[in-house]
Amino acid sequence: MHGHDDDFISGADESSMVTGVRPRRPGTSPDPSHLTPLQTYLVKTGKDHYFTYRPDEYYQNPSDYDLKAVLCSITEVSGSLHFSFSADILDREIRRDPRVLLDRAVLWPSDMVEKFKVNKGIYTNINVRDFDIILISAFMIHQVMNVVPFLLQCRINPLKESRPQLVVMGGNCSLLYRYLKPFIDLFYFGDGEPHIRRLLQLRRENRDKRDFVRAVMESEMADCVTDGRVKEIRPAVQKDIGPSILCANDFISKPVNNVLETQRGCKYNCYFCFLTAYKSPYRINKIETLRKAIETYPPGRVLYPFAPDESSYPYKQELRDAVSAQGCRTYMYNKRFDTFNPEPDLQFAEASSRIVFGLDGLSQRIREFNNKQITMDQIWRGMKAVCDNHKIAKVKVNLVFAFDGETEEDYREFEQLFAEVSEYRKKVRPAFDRTPREIFDTILVHKQKIEAPLIFLFGPTPHVPMPGTPFEFMASAFRKWHADRLKRAISWLQNTYAFFTFEGLNAEDSHNSQVMLWRAGEELIPVLLAWHRTVGMKPFSSSDNRVFLRFARNMGLNYEAYLGEISQSKYPEIKFKIPEGKRRTLFLEAKERLHETKAA
């Protein structure tokens, strides 16, 4: 466990590593003779999703500049986990032309993912372990759970006490630091932009890891950084998030030319999720800032007004008018039922025919217990509006289900809701006033198109008990009953009304292994090492989980024991914005329901 880094991946091919191609200056073309095969592939396919950060000093005198840093973003694409090097939290001058940083790759297409799965040495092309500081950003829980496999794939010792590299982690899931502190040197809370340069400066001044950590903890960043020791975190928040006008490829994989960041952070306190409102409070960009940026775009561009909650900012019509006056079009994607206002919001569907809603809980009872703050009237208002608007051809509903205490009644309420939506769809889209068999005969036999089609796509994800929330101790194994019951509900909708589908159970296989990592801690590392040496796969990817869990049992790790533990007593408390009395009440209510469910 404490040996040299070379011991971590067997069969690694040193000759295949990138030797460090120097980044181009803006406006120059790459020299094909100096590109690695991987870089050639990226240039050829246009998949230049980005890369290495080097400050301006590097270009002034590169021979004297010996500090290298990389920003890594662990992302989820089409149900598979990938690790990309991105520019999502770089300062603005780097965003101006990220192509100058075409140095190290990226987001893997499917054929390269397959090569990685059979351990073809894809990640040895990214010599990450040569960097002095590695900044990792992660949003979803799946991504956080893959931090250790990511470090292994980069040939870096995952245990922070046994490696020379510094790993700093931020993003939406940094509240999980209690579980990842053996592997991450520093955790960042809040936005990274204000302090990236300061982190790099302190690293240059303090080459010893301990000196660097001490310097950071004593600097102006002390309120927003922790080394893993429990503390009351007071996030450093910028009141003005700046223009944040991003090239689409810098930020998000959507069919758009540019991204307008209208707001940042979260203003909600849903108890089941990451309590993001505590770590990254809500604030909006000024319409004047966005209008000035819009005026610089040529006509015909597709612009995406992006935000965690795309329908809550107050200047929708003004923004829409500014985009229209410039001769550009808008793209629309993710909405919340409670802030969705059909008349102004659906005007943004110029370059899209799809809308996404979140339904975090199958019944109103579960949503209220989660403090989701969404009512049945608001859900019906949103569903009715998309049925009425014939430009909308697909409605995706992201579901969180499998909460402890769910009953048959909760699933029946879910079925009844979408049965009523389907009946209304028949009224406003007459092509659906037929049986599913007749509809599909029209398409398959008579080769006719359905007029104003409207598909409901469900993206279900089993609830994972989040650390630091009232559900933290509900680490029960995912029950097959939940999956079977949800599949029956969606099958009934398909057979009764047609044009209902779902994209598979997200994280169904990874639920148990994620909980196992929280409970196992350092004990899991030898298993991960053995797994990686044996098959070279990602332990928490959806395709490998069943095999990995069997492998863990064979290695002597009894994960069932960890699933039954209650972590509330194992870890100290963190102070959140939930009032103490309310938080205690929630814990007691949830615990009582859990005991009642087990007794039943």
XYZ file of C-alpha atoms in Angstrom:
600
model
C 0.000 0.000 0.000
C 2.834 2.411 0.671
C 5.138 1.468 -2.182
C 6.163 3.454 -5.235
C 3.473 4.693 -7.633
C 4.646 2.264 -10.302
C 3.197 -0.584 -8.247
C -0.350 0.611 -8.709
C -1.085 -0.410 -12.290
C 0.412 -3.541 -13.665
C 1.324 -3.666 -17.320
C 1.470 0.119 -17.792
C 3.355 1.134 -20.910
C 5.706 4.032 -20.106
C 6.452 4.560 -23.789
C 2.832 5.442 -24.464
C 2.784 8.374 -22.047
C 2.465 11.923 -23.235
C 5.847 13.558 -22.778
C 4.342 16.997 -22.246
C 3.607 18.754 -25.529
C 3.948 22.460 -24.906
C 0.610 24.326 -25.307
C 0.183 26.524 -28.339
C -0.245 30.241 -28.073
C -3.674 31.576 -29.107
C -4.208 31.727 -32.844
C -1.539 29.204 -33.820
C -2.103 25.852 -35.512
C -0.822 22.558 -34.090
C 2.210 20.936 -35.650
C 0.939 17.450 -36.670
C 4.417 15.992 -36.315
C 4.409 16.755 -32.582
C 0.979 15.350 -31.757
C 0.547 12.063 -29.947
C -1.860 9.525 -31.496
C -4.463 10.524 -28.926
C -4.092 14.215 -29.731
C -4.308 13.440 -33.437
C -7.553 11.595 -32.780
C -8.952 14.577 -30.871
C -8.032 17.054 -33.592
C -9.490 14.808 -36.277
C -12.811 14.269 -34.491
C -13.085 17.747 -33.015
C -13.438 16.410 -29.466
C -11.271 19.065 -27.850
C -12.667 19.041 -24.320
C -9.979 20.586 -22.280
C -7.104 20.281 -20.464
C -4.069 21.660 -18.728
C -4.015 24.952 -16.881
C -0.818 27.011 -17.018
C -0.888 30.686 -15.925
C 0.455 33.566 -17.968
C 3.866 33.271 -16.325
C 4.425 30.018 -18.172
C 4.358 31.739 -21.548
C 6.693 34.524 -20.395
C 9.502 32.135 -19.485
C 8.431 28.487 -19.827
C 11.904 27.081 -19.121
C 11.859 28.562 -15.603
C 8.310 27.557 -14.834
C 8.205 24.164 -13.150
C 4.723 24.070 -11.603
C 2.040 22.120 -13.447
C -1.604 21.888 -12.477
C -4.566 20.104 -14.027
C -8.307 20.482 -13.567
C -10.222 17.223 -13.727
C -13.986 16.918 -13.911
C -15.564 13.521 -13.314
C -18.655 13.402 -15.490
C -21.444 11.013 -16.401
C -22.276 10.507 -20.060
C -24.978 8.171 -21.417
C -25.047 6.123 -18.245
C -21.308 5.410 -18.199
C -18.750 7.162 -16.048
C -15.916 9.004 -17.687
C -13.211 11.331 -16.467
C -12.670 14.518 -18.423
C -10.186 17.322 -18.137
C -12.253 20.459 -18.380
C -12.118 24.230 -18.209
C -15.267 24.642 -16.171
C -13.641 26.580 -13.311
C -10.744 28.259 -15.084
C -10.353 32.007 -14.906
C -11.701 34.057 -17.782
C -8.597 34.551 -19.894
C -8.177 30.790 -20.220
C -11.795 30.548 -21.379
C -11.165 32.973 -24.228
C -9.470 30.317 -26.310
C -9.335 26.924 -24.597
C -7.952 25.373 -27.777
C -4.525 26.745 -26.859
C -4.526 24.126 -24.150
C -4.934 21.127 -26.435
C -2.373 19.258 -24.436
C -4.040 16.468 -22.512
C -7.301 14.609 -23.051
C -10.517 14.286 -22.201
C -13.968 12.896 -22.560
C -13.697 9.425 -24.022
C -15.909 8.323 -26.928
C -17.400 4.870 -26.644
C -14.721 3.032 -28.621
C -11.990 4.372 -26.347
C -14.002 3.487 -23.256
C -14.141 -0.095 -24.489
C -10.365 -0.089 -24.934
C -9.969 1.198 -21.410
C -12.152 -1.556 -20.001
C -9.735 -4.176 -21.285
C -6.819 -2.210 -19.829
C -5.262 -0.999 -23.068
C -3.421 1.758 -21.266
C -5.624 4.675 -22.323
C -4.999 6.560 -19.108
C -1.255 6.069 -19.344
C -1.491 8.595 -22.194
C -2.347 11.170 -19.534
C 0.688 11.563 -17.333
C -1.333 13.025 -14.495
C 1.006 11.872 -11.771
C 3.659 14.293 -13.032
C 1.516 17.240 -12.035
C 2.266 19.124 -8.835
C -1.351 19.823 -7.977
C -4.495 18.091 -9.231
C -7.805 19.959 -8.900
C -10.836 17.669 -9.086
C -14.407 18.855 -9.563
C -17.349 16.479 -9.112
C -21.090 17.041 -9.100
C -23.014 13.782 -8.746
C -22.597 11.144 -6.064
C -21.539 8.568 -8.684
C -18.651 10.790 -9.653
C -17.452 11.301 -6.095
C -17.411 7.580 -5.491
C -15.050 7.207 -8.448
C -12.347 9.497 -7.090
C -10.242 6.598 -5.819
C -10.506 4.566 -9.061
C -9.650 7.738 -10.970
C -6.463 8.222 -8.957
C -5.555 4.597 -9.501
C -6.062 4.922 -13.234
C -3.792 7.971 -13.203
C -1.103 5.888 -11.467
C -1.379 7.922 -8.281
C -1.431 6.403 -4.813
C -4.964 7.092 -3.526
C -3.790 7.484 0.083
C -2.760 11.101 0.595
C -0.081 10.231 3.145
C 1.685 7.962 0.645
C 1.975 10.155 -2.443
C 3.860 13.309 -3.395
C 1.006 14.799 -5.480
C -1.487 17.246 -4.029
C -5.152 16.574 -4.776
C -7.689 19.359 -4.177
C -11.389 18.600 -4.620
C -14.385 20.892 -5.066
C -17.805 20.681 -6.654
C -21.273 19.910 -5.434
C -20.264 16.819 -3.485
C -17.459 18.278 -1.431
C -19.653 17.905 1.660
C -18.674 14.248 1.477
C -15.214 15.168 2.715
C -15.582 13.100 5.904
C -15.646 9.943 3.800
C -12.920 10.930 1.351
C -10.423 12.583 3.687
C -7.932 9.646 3.519
C -7.607 10.298 -0.227
C -7.971 14.090 -0.758
C -5.499 16.650 0.598
C -7.826 19.663 0.542
C -11.556 20.165 -0.022
C -12.867 23.432 -1.461
C -16.342 24.773 -0.627
C -17.996 27.333 -2.868
C -16.739 28.706 -6.184
C -13.212 27.970 -7.299
C -12.551 30.912 -9.584
C -11.432 33.466 -6.990
C -8.696 31.265 -5.537
C -7.201 29.128 -8.309
C -4.284 31.486 -8.841
C -3.750 31.813 -5.091
C -3.601 28.025 -4.681
C -0.997 27.786 -7.426
C 1.011 30.643 -5.921
C 1.079 28.962 -2.518
C 2.125 25.702 -4.136
C 5.056 27.426 -5.820
C 6.089 28.947 -2.512
C 5.642 25.735 -0.512
C 7.013 22.681 -2.249
C 6.530 20.483 0.788
C 2.967 19.159 1.000
C 2.539 19.797 4.704
C 3.829 23.340 4.388
C 1.416 23.967 1.518
C -1.614 22.660 3.415
C -0.643 24.721 6.450
C -0.209 27.845 4.313
C -3.634 27.408 2.712
C -5.337 26.832 6.040
C -3.773 30.042 7.388
C -4.544 32.136 4.298
C -7.601 34.147 3.297
C -9.052 30.857 1.981
C -9.329 29.363 5.463
C -13.108 29.775 5.584
C -13.732 27.792 2.421
C -11.073 25.063 2.584
C -10.635 22.083 4.888
C -8.069 19.309 5.053
C -10.723 16.847 6.209
C -10.800 17.640 9.895
C -14.361 18.409 10.976
C -15.014 22.119 11.202
C -17.884 24.540 10.814
C -17.603 25.564 7.176
C -18.414 29.137 6.194
C -18.347 29.179 2.408
C -16.619 32.115 0.754
C -19.218 33.345 -1.728
C -18.783 35.911 -4.477
C -21.777 38.249 -4.633
C -21.188 38.862 -8.337
C -20.451 35.728 -10.357
C -19.116 37.755 -13.292
C -20.127 37.491 -16.948
C -19.485 33.732 -17.122
C -20.083 33.628 -20.863
C -18.825 30.231 -21.895
C -18.174 28.405 -25.115
C -20.522 25.427 -25.133
C -17.742 22.862 -25.283
C -16.106 24.363 -22.218
C -19.069 23.697 -20.083
C -21.863 21.453 -21.208
C -22.617 18.906 -23.927
C -25.660 20.398 -25.623
C -26.410 21.412 -29.243
C -25.654 25.081 -28.547
C -22.997 27.598 -29.526
C -22.649 29.487 -26.259
C -23.759 29.238 -22.637
C -25.101 32.200 -20.661
C -24.812 31.503 -16.937
C -27.843 33.257 -15.460
C -27.395 32.097 -11.887
C -25.267 29.926 -9.655
C -25.825 27.952 -6.492
C -29.005 26.652 -4.882
C -31.694 28.368 -2.820
C -33.526 25.227 -1.698
C -33.111 22.972 1.328
C -34.226 19.561 0.091
C -33.202 17.129 2.818
C -32.490 14.123 0.627
C -29.798 15.678 -1.559
C -26.445 17.389 -1.021
C -27.754 20.391 0.940
C -26.162 22.422 -1.808
C -27.792 25.634 -0.595
C -25.503 25.502 2.414
C -22.303 25.079 0.434
C -23.040 27.164 -2.643
C -25.717 29.796 -1.934
C -27.898 31.170 -4.677
C -27.126 34.376 -6.598
C -27.923 35.602 -10.090
C -26.105 37.391 -12.878
C -27.306 40.872 -13.738
C -29.301 41.242 -16.948
C -27.030 44.147 -17.940
C -24.007 41.825 -17.833
C -25.698 39.215 -19.998
C -27.087 41.786 -22.441
C -23.597 43.198 -23.122
C -22.302 39.715 -23.866
C -25.252 38.837 -26.125
C -24.560 41.934 -28.228
C -21.129 40.524 -29.147
C -22.561 37.373 -30.784
C -23.198 37.130 -34.524
C -26.768 36.409 -35.662
C -27.810 32.790 -35.901
C -26.078 31.557 -32.738
C -27.910 29.167 -30.403
C -27.616 30.411 -26.816
C -28.339 28.377 -23.678
C -29.333 30.378 -20.571
C -27.966 27.905 -18.056
C -28.577 27.614 -14.318
C -29.121 24.840 -11.771
C -32.741 26.036 -11.746
C -33.383 27.441 -15.209
C -36.767 28.948 -14.472
C -36.258 30.969 -11.288
C -34.475 34.126 -12.460
C -36.661 37.242 -12.708
C -35.696 38.752 -16.077
C -36.871 36.012 -18.462
C -38.658 38.278 -20.918
C -35.831 40.822 -20.968
C -33.302 38.098 -21.694
C -35.526 36.601 -24.366
C -35.924 40.017 -26.037
C -32.159 40.642 -25.974
C -31.434 37.301 -27.665
C -34.149 37.858 -30.273
C -32.932 41.397 -31.048
C -29.481 39.986 -31.772
C -30.927 37.475 -34.262
C -30.009 34.483 -32.092
C -32.081 31.566 -30.840
C -32.488 30.099 -27.346
C -32.178 26.535 -26.069
C -34.229 25.218 -23.134
C -33.615 22.166 -20.985
C -34.032 21.698 -17.231
C -36.926 23.114 -15.159
C -38.359 22.881 -11.645
C -42.104 22.409 -11.346
C -42.507 25.095 -8.684
C -40.705 27.904 -10.570
C -41.818 26.883 -14.082
C -44.041 29.532 -15.671
C -45.386 28.135 -18.964
C -45.899 31.372 -20.892
C -42.394 32.896 -20.644
C -40.436 29.655 -20.128
C -41.696 27.799 -23.194
C -40.718 30.743 -25.399
C -37.116 29.574 -24.906
C -37.846 26.328 -26.798
C -36.669 27.756 -30.120
C -33.782 25.342 -30.668
C -35.148 22.423 -28.663
C -38.235 20.240 -28.518
C -37.428 18.607 -25.184
C -37.922 19.610 -21.553
C -36.698 17.977 -18.329
C -38.429 18.018 -14.948
C -37.348 16.512 -11.636
C -39.796 14.411 -9.621
C -37.863 13.501 -6.484
C -40.285 11.131 -4.859
C -43.109 9.087 -6.373
C -45.812 10.549 -4.138
C -46.583 13.856 -2.500
C -46.048 12.235 0.896
C -42.441 11.371 0.031
C -41.786 14.782 -1.557
C -43.051 16.588 1.521
C -40.888 14.429 3.757
C -37.912 15.445 1.552
C -38.881 19.126 1.912
C -39.028 19.296 -1.892
C -41.481 22.235 -1.807
C -43.368 21.116 -4.930
C -47.146 20.732 -4.922
C -49.426 18.557 -7.026
C -50.964 21.699 -8.565
C -47.522 22.810 -9.759
C -46.776 19.370 -11.228
C -50.108 19.379 -13.059
C -49.536 22.939 -14.331
C -46.209 21.893 -15.878
C -47.527 18.701 -17.443
C -50.595 20.413 -18.862
C -48.450 23.179 -20.395
C -46.127 20.791 -22.255
C -49.099 18.819 -23.576
C -50.682 22.034 -24.855
C -47.476 23.199 -26.583
C -47.126 21.064 -29.725
C -43.496 22.106 -30.177
C -42.568 19.893 -27.220
C -41.995 16.343 -28.447
C -40.273 14.782 -25.433
C -40.691 15.257 -21.690
C -38.001 13.672 -19.549
C -38.879 13.118 -15.898
C -35.939 12.411 -13.601
C -37.203 10.242 -10.754
C -35.661 9.549 -7.367
C -37.320 6.527 -5.828
C -36.660 3.592 -3.450
C -36.793 5.664 -0.278
C -37.109 3.670 2.927
C -40.756 3.537 3.853
C -42.140 3.607 0.310
C -45.356 1.626 -0.002
C -47.666 0.328 -2.716
C -49.786 3.466 -2.296
C -46.881 5.683 -3.360
C -46.474 3.777 -6.634
C -50.221 3.881 -7.283
C -50.183 7.661 -6.868
C -47.373 7.842 -9.431
C -49.394 5.713 -11.873
C -52.528 7.803 -11.314
C -50.674 11.064 -11.954
C -49.400 10.008 -15.362
C -52.680 8.305 -16.232
C -54.389 11.688 -15.799
C -51.651 13.358 -17.844
C -52.162 10.786 -20.604
C -55.914 11.344 -20.647
C -55.314 15.053 -21.062
C -52.773 14.357 -23.811
C -55.549 12.547 -25.731
C -57.676 15.689 -25.644
C -55.062 18.133 -26.935
C -53.174 15.763 -29.244
C -55.898 13.746 -31.010
C -53.488 11.177 -32.464
C -53.257 9.650 -28.956
C -56.994 9.039 -28.699
C -56.420 5.440 -29.731
C -55.111 2.281 -28.133
C -51.340 1.658 -28.082
C -51.833 -1.135 -30.622
C -53.628 1.213 -33.039
C -50.973 3.889 -32.616
C -48.133 1.516 -33.363
C -50.012 -0.026 -36.300
C -50.237 3.488 -37.719
C -46.465 3.852 -37.484
C -45.239 0.352 -38.317
C -47.911 -1.025 -40.669
C -49.376 2.013 -42.370
C -46.063 3.970 -42.297
C -47.789 7.134 -41.156
C -46.385 9.730 -38.807
C -48.051 10.539 -35.524
C -49.265 14.114 -35.514
C -47.697 16.139 -32.674
C -45.976 13.188 -30.950
C -45.230 13.502 -27.268
C -43.018 10.954 -25.525
C -42.585 10.671 -21.767
C -39.110 9.451 -20.870
C -38.363 8.447 -17.265
C -34.860 8.548 -15.840
C -35.184 6.701 -12.513
C -32.410 6.716 -9.906
C -32.637 4.803 -6.603
C -32.238 7.010 -3.575
C -28.752 6.812 -2.073
C -28.561 7.835 1.610
C -26.515 11.030 1.522
C -24.016 11.760 4.306
C -24.808 14.860 6.278
C -28.557 14.666 5.616
C -31.417 13.288 7.708
C -31.228 10.123 5.587
C -27.566 9.500 6.355
C -28.125 6.403 8.482
C -30.623 4.802 6.097
C -27.911 2.764 4.453
C -30.100 -0.207 3.657
C -29.375 -2.251 0.564
C -31.357 -1.395 -2.542
C -34.319 -3.776 -2.662
C -35.284 -5.543 -5.839
C -38.921 -4.878 -4.968
C -38.466 -1.167 -5.720
C -37.048 -1.818 -9.179
C -39.671 -4.427 -10.045
C -42.529 -2.251 -8.833
C -41.356 0.786 -10.799
C -40.900 -1.296 -13.941
C -44.447 -2.616 -13.518
C -45.772 0.924 -13.164
C -44.037 2.130 -16.321
C -45.009 -1.036 -18.226
C -48.647 -0.434 -17.279
C -48.409 3.113 -18.648
C -46.780 1.793 -21.847
C -49.466 -0.833 -22.386
C -52.361 1.454 -21.534
C -51.385 4.759 -23.124
C -48.280 4.271 -25.334
C -45.275 6.543 -25.812
C -43.916 5.969 -22.308
C -40.382 4.719 -21.951
C -37.497 4.772 -19.521
C -33.763 4.771 -19.980
C -32.906 2.079 -17.438
C -32.390 2.322 -13.717
C -29.549 4.773 -13.186
C -27.194 3.560 -10.460
C -29.244 0.450 -9.716
C -26.074 -1.647 -9.672
C -23.882 0.956 -8.016
C -26.078 1.675 -4.988
C -24.674 -1.064 -2.767
C -21.064 -0.511 -3.759
C -21.330 3.229 -3.083
C -22.711 2.629 0.381
C -19.957 0.077 0.881
C -17.298 2.681 0.117
C -18.747 5.095 2.672
C -18.696 2.414 5.327
C -15.481 0.618 4.426
C -13.147 3.594 4.072
C -9.503 2.586 3.804
C -10.337 -1.114 4.072
C -11.716 -0.966 0.554
C -8.471 0.320 -1.003
C -6.699 -3.089 -1.187
C -9.808 -4.486 -2.860
C -9.804 -1.661 -5.399
C -6.110 -2.260 -6.081
C -6.630 -5.972 -6.599
C -9.647 -5.306 -8.796
C -7.747 -2.842 -10.947
C -4.767 -5.169 -11.353
C -7.034 -8.077 -12.205
C -9.376 -6.589 -14.778
C -8.550 -2.884 -15.163
C -12.177 -1.763 -14.807
C -13.947 0.999 -12.922
C -15.486 -0.537 -9.782
C -18.462 1.829 -9.648
C -19.470 1.934 -13.297
C -22.910 0.519 -13.954
C -21.582 -2.259 -16.173
C -19.037 -3.604 -13.690
C -20.824 -3.416 -10.364
C -22.291 -6.874 -10.010
C -18.956 -8.458 -10.822
C -17.139 -6.098 -8.461
C -19.417 -6.912 -5.527
C -18.742 -10.619 -6.012
C -15.045 -9.839 -6.260
C -15.205 -7.863 -2.986
C -16.783 -10.800 -1.180
C -14.096 -13.127 -2.488
C -11.436 -10.709 -1.212
C -12.912 -11.024 2.267
C -14.731 -7.690 2.467
C -18.160 -8.258 4.014
C -20.032 -5.340 2.531
C -23.368 -6.526 3.943
C -22.051 -5.670 7.391
C -21.317 -2.127 6.299
C -24.756 -1.691 4.769
C -26.314 -2.270 8.167
C -24.268 0.283 10.065
C -25.631 3.599 11.239
C -23.092 6.289 10.454
C -24.783 8.935 12.598
C -22.894 7.713 15.680
C -19.690 6.985 13.750
C -18.987 10.515 12.541
C -19.162 13.918 14.262
C -21.946 16.271 13.300
C -21.596 19.124 10.820
C -23.648 22.248 11.423
C -26.101 22.871 8.592
C -28.717 25.508 8.003
C -31.495 23.152 9.056
C -32.651 24.385 12.473
C -31.420 22.070 15.196
C -34.886 21.250 16.465
C -36.195 20.531 12.965
C -33.132 18.451 12.121
C -33.536 16.365 15.271
C -37.222 15.881 14.525
C -36.421 14.714 10.997
C -33.898 12.216 12.256
C -36.323 10.801 14.785
C -39.167 10.599 12.261
C -36.971 8.927 9.669
C -35.529 6.518 12.211
C -39.014 5.604 13.473
C -40.198 4.924 9.915
C -37.130 2.809 9.280
C -37.807 0.679 12.353
C -41.487 0.358 11.430
C -40.521 -0.787 7.920
C -38.076 -3.367 9.252
C -40.610 -4.636 11.771
C -43.220 -4.992 9.041
